[in-house]
XYZ file of C-alpha atoms in Angstrom:
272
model
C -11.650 -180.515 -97.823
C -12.896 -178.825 -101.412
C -10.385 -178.209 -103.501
C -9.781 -175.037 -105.015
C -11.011 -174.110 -108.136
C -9.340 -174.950 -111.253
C -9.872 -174.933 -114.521
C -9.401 -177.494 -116.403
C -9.371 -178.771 -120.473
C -12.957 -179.971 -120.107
C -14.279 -176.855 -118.085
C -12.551 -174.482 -120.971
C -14.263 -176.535 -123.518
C -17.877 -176.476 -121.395
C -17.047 -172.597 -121.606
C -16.160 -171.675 -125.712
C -19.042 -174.272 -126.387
C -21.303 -172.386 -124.442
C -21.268 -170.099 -121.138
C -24.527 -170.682 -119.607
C -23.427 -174.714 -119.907
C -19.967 -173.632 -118.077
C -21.833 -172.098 -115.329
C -24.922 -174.500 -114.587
C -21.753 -177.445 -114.195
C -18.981 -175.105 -112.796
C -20.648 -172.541 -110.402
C -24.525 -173.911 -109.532
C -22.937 -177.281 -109.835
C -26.237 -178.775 -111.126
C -26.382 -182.236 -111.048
C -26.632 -184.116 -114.451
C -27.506 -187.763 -115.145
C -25.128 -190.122 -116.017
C -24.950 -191.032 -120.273
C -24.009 -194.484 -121.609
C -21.097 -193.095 -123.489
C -19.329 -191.165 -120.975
C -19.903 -193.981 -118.480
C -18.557 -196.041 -121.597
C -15.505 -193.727 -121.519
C -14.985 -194.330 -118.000
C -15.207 -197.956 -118.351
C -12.771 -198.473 -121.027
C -10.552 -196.011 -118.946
C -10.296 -198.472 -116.396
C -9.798 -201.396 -118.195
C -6.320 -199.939 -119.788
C -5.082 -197.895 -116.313
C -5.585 -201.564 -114.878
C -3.859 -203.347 -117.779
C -0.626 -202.198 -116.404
C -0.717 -203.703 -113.253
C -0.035 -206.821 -115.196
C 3.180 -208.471 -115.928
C 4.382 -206.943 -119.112
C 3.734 -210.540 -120.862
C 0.209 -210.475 -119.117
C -0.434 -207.329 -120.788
C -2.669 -209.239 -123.595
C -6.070 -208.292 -125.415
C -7.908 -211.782 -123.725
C -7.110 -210.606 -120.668
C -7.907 -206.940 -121.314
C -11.637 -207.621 -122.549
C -12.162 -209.707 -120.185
C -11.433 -206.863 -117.578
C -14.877 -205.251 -118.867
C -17.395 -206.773 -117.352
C -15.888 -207.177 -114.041
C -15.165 -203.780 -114.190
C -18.418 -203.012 -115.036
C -19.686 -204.707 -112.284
C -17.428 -202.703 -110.004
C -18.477 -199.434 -111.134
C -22.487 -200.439 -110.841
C -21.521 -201.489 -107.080
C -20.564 -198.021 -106.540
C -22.927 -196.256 -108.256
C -26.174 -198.885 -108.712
C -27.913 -195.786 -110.279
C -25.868 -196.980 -113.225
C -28.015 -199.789 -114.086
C -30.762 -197.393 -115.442
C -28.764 -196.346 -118.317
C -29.697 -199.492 -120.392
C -33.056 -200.539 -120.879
C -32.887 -204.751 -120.929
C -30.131 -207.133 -120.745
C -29.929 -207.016 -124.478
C -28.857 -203.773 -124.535
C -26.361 -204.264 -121.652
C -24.595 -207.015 -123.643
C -24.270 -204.750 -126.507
C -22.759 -201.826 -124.683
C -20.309 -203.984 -122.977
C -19.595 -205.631 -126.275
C -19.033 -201.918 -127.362
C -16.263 -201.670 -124.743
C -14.705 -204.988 -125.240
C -14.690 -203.302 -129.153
C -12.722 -200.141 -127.940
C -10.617 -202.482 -126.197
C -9.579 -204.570 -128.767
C -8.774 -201.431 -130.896
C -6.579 -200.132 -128.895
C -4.245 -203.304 -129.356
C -3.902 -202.303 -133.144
C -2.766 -199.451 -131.517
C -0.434 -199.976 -129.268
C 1.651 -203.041 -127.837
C 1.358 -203.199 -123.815
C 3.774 -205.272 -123.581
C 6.777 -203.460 -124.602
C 5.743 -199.883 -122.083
C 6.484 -199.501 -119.039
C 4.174 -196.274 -117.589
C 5.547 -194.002 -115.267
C 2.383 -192.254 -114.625
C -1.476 -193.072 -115.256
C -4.098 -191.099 -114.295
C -1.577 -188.611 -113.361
C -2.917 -185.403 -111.590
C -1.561 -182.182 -112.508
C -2.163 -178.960 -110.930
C -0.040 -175.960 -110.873
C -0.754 -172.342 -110.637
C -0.216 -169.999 -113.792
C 1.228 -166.682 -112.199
C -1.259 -163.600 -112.239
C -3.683 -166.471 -113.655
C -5.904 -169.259 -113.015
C -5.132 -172.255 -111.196
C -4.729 -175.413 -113.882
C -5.244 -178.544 -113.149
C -6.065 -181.564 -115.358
C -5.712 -185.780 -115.413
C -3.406 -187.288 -117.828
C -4.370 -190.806 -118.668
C -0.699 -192.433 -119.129
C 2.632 -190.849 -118.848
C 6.042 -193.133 -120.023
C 9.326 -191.198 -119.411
C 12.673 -192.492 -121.636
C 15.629 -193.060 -119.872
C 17.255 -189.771 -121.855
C 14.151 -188.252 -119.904
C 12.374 -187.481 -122.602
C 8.379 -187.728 -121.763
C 5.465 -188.917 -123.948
C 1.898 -187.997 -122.767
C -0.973 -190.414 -123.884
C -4.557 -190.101 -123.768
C -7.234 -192.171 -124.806
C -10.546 -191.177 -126.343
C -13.415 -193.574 -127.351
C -14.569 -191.589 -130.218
C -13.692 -191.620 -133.433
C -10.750 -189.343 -135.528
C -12.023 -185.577 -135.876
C -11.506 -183.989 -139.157
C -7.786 -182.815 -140.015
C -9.768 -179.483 -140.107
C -11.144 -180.126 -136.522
C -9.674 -181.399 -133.538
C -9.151 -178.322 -131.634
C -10.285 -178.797 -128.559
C -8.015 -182.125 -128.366
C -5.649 -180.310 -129.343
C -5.781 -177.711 -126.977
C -6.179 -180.359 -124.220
C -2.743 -181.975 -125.072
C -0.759 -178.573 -125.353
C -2.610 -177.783 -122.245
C -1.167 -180.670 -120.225
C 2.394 -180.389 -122.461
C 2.231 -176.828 -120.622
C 2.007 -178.110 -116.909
C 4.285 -180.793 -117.280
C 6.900 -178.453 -118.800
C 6.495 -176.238 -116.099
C 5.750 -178.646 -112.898
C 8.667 -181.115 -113.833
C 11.255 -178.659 -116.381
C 11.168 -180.819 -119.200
C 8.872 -180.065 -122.543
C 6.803 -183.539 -123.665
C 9.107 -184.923 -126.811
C 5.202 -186.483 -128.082
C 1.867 -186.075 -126.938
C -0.324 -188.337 -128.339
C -4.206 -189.033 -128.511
C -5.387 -192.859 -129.665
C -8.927 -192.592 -130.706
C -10.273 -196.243 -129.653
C -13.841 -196.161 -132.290
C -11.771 -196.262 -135.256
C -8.058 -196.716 -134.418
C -7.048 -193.137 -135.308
C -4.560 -191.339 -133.915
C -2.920 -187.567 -133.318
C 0.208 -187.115 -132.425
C 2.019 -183.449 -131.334
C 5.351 -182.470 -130.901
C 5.015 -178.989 -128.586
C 7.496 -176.980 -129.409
C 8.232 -173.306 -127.709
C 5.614 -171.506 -129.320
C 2.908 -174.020 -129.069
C 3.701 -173.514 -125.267
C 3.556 -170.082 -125.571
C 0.923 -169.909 -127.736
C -1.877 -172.395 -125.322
C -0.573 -170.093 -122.465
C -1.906 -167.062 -123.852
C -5.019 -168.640 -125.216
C -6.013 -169.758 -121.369
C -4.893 -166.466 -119.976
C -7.249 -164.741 -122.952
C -10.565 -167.409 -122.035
C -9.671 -166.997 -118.238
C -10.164 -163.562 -119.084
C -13.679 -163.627 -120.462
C -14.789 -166.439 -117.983
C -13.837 -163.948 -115.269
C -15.764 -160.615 -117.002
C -18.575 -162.896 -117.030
C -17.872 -163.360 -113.211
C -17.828 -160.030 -112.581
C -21.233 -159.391 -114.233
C -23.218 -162.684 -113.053
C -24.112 -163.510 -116.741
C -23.196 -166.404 -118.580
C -24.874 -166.809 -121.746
C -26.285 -169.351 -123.638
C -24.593 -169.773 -127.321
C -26.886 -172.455 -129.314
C -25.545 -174.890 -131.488
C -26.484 -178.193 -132.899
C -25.227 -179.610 -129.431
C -27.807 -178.104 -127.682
C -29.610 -181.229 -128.921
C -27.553 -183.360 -126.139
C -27.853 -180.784 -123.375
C -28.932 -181.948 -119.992
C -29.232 -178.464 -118.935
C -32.617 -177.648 -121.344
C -34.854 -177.266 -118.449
C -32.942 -174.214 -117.001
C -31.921 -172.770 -120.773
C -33.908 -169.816 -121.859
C -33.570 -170.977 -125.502
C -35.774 -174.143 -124.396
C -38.134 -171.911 -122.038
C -35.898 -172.358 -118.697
C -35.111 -169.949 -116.147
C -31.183 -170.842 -114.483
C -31.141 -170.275 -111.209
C -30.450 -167.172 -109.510
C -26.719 -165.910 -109.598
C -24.975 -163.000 -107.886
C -21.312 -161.820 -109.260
C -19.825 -162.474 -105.494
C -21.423 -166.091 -105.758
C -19.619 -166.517 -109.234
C -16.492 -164.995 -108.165
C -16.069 -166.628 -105.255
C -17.040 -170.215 -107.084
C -14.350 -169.477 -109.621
C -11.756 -167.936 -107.592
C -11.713 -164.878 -109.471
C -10.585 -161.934 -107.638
């Protein structure tokens, strides 16, 4: 059974970056080809949800990069279509060895051994009244036996800017909102470890920061659902355009998108 649909921190990024991207993903559901770094992402995902099915003194950086090939291998048995993405065995070794390097960072990060997870790849969902539906993945969750709750999640880029960061922002306060609201307690720390360069951000929500992420969904629900109403989603060019899979059907590259009626978009997005 489909789910209903949701937005989530990556769809309301997809949408400020640019609303023609939002719909080709969200509403035509285009199909887009897999990239070495998000599959990357995904990899090194794995390898630390999986670290914690260790023994705590298991928990060690040997036995974490050695996770990523076999993981590797698991994914590719899934999805063989995988093994396009690099072009000789050379440049297989050096993506894995990219991994195994994201790995490794993360243990200057962090030491394994001394949490205990209550949550990883926690699914969150809950319904924002006269709003959207939320719903979002959060990649570790410990809660202290005073019940206060940390959120983690793990990103392998590097450290934005101080004067950037936004949009990871957003995606922590985002998930510090449903958990406040789906379990009654506000996150003490939400934290994001940034596994190219060993940076981290950490967030303490308080009240308005709550408040505050709240209104800024209800405002961007807002102008995803005029779009809705009208059938037109936009294209907004920026130097990102560069790493677009969607170029073919963008009318800044000399694509048409498909055809779109507003009751095809409103009905895709839930929007009454």
């Amino acid at each position: 059974m489909a789910r209903r649909p949701a937005l989530s921190p990556s769809r309301a990024s997809d949408f400020r970056q640019c609303p023609l991207m939002f719909r080709l993903r969200t509403i035509d559901r285009i199909p887009e080809p897999p990239s070495a770094a998000a599959t990357l992402g995904t990899l090194v995902h794995s390898v630390l949800e999986d670290l914690f099915d260790l023994p705590a003194d298991a928990r060690t950086e040997e036995a974490a990069t050695a996770a990523v090939a076999p993981g590797w291998e698991r994914m590719l048995a899934k999805k063989p279509e995988l093994a396009d993405l690099h072009e000789d065995d050379a440049a297989l070794a050096s993506w894995l060895e990219d991994g195994r390097a994201r790995v490794r960072t993360y243990f200057t990060l962090e030491n394994p051994t001394r949490l205990e997870p209550t949550g990883r790849e926690e699914f969150v969902e809950l319904q924002l009244p006269n709003g959207p539906l939320l719903r979002g993945i959060i990649d570790r969750v410990e809660t202290a036996p005073d019940g206060s709750i940390r959120l983690s999640d793990y990103k392998t880029g590097k450290t934005p800017h101080p004067r950037y960061g936004t949009k990871e922002r957003f995606q922590m306060k985002f998930y510090a909102l449903l958990v406040e609201r789906l379990k009654g307690t506000r996150p003490a720390l939400l934290q994001l470890l940034f596994l190219k360069d060993g940076g981290t951000l950490m967030l303490r929500p308080t009240a308005e920061d709550i408040a505050n992420v709240e209104a800024e969904i209800r405002d961007l629900w807002a102008e995803i659902a005029a779009c809705a109403r009208t059938a037109e989603f936009r294209a907004r060019p920026s130097k990102l355009c560069d790493w677009c899979s969607f170029q073919a059907l963008c009318p800044q590259f000399g694509g048409t998108p498909p055809e779109l009626t507003a009751d095809k978009a409103m009905t895709a997005l839930g929007v009454a």
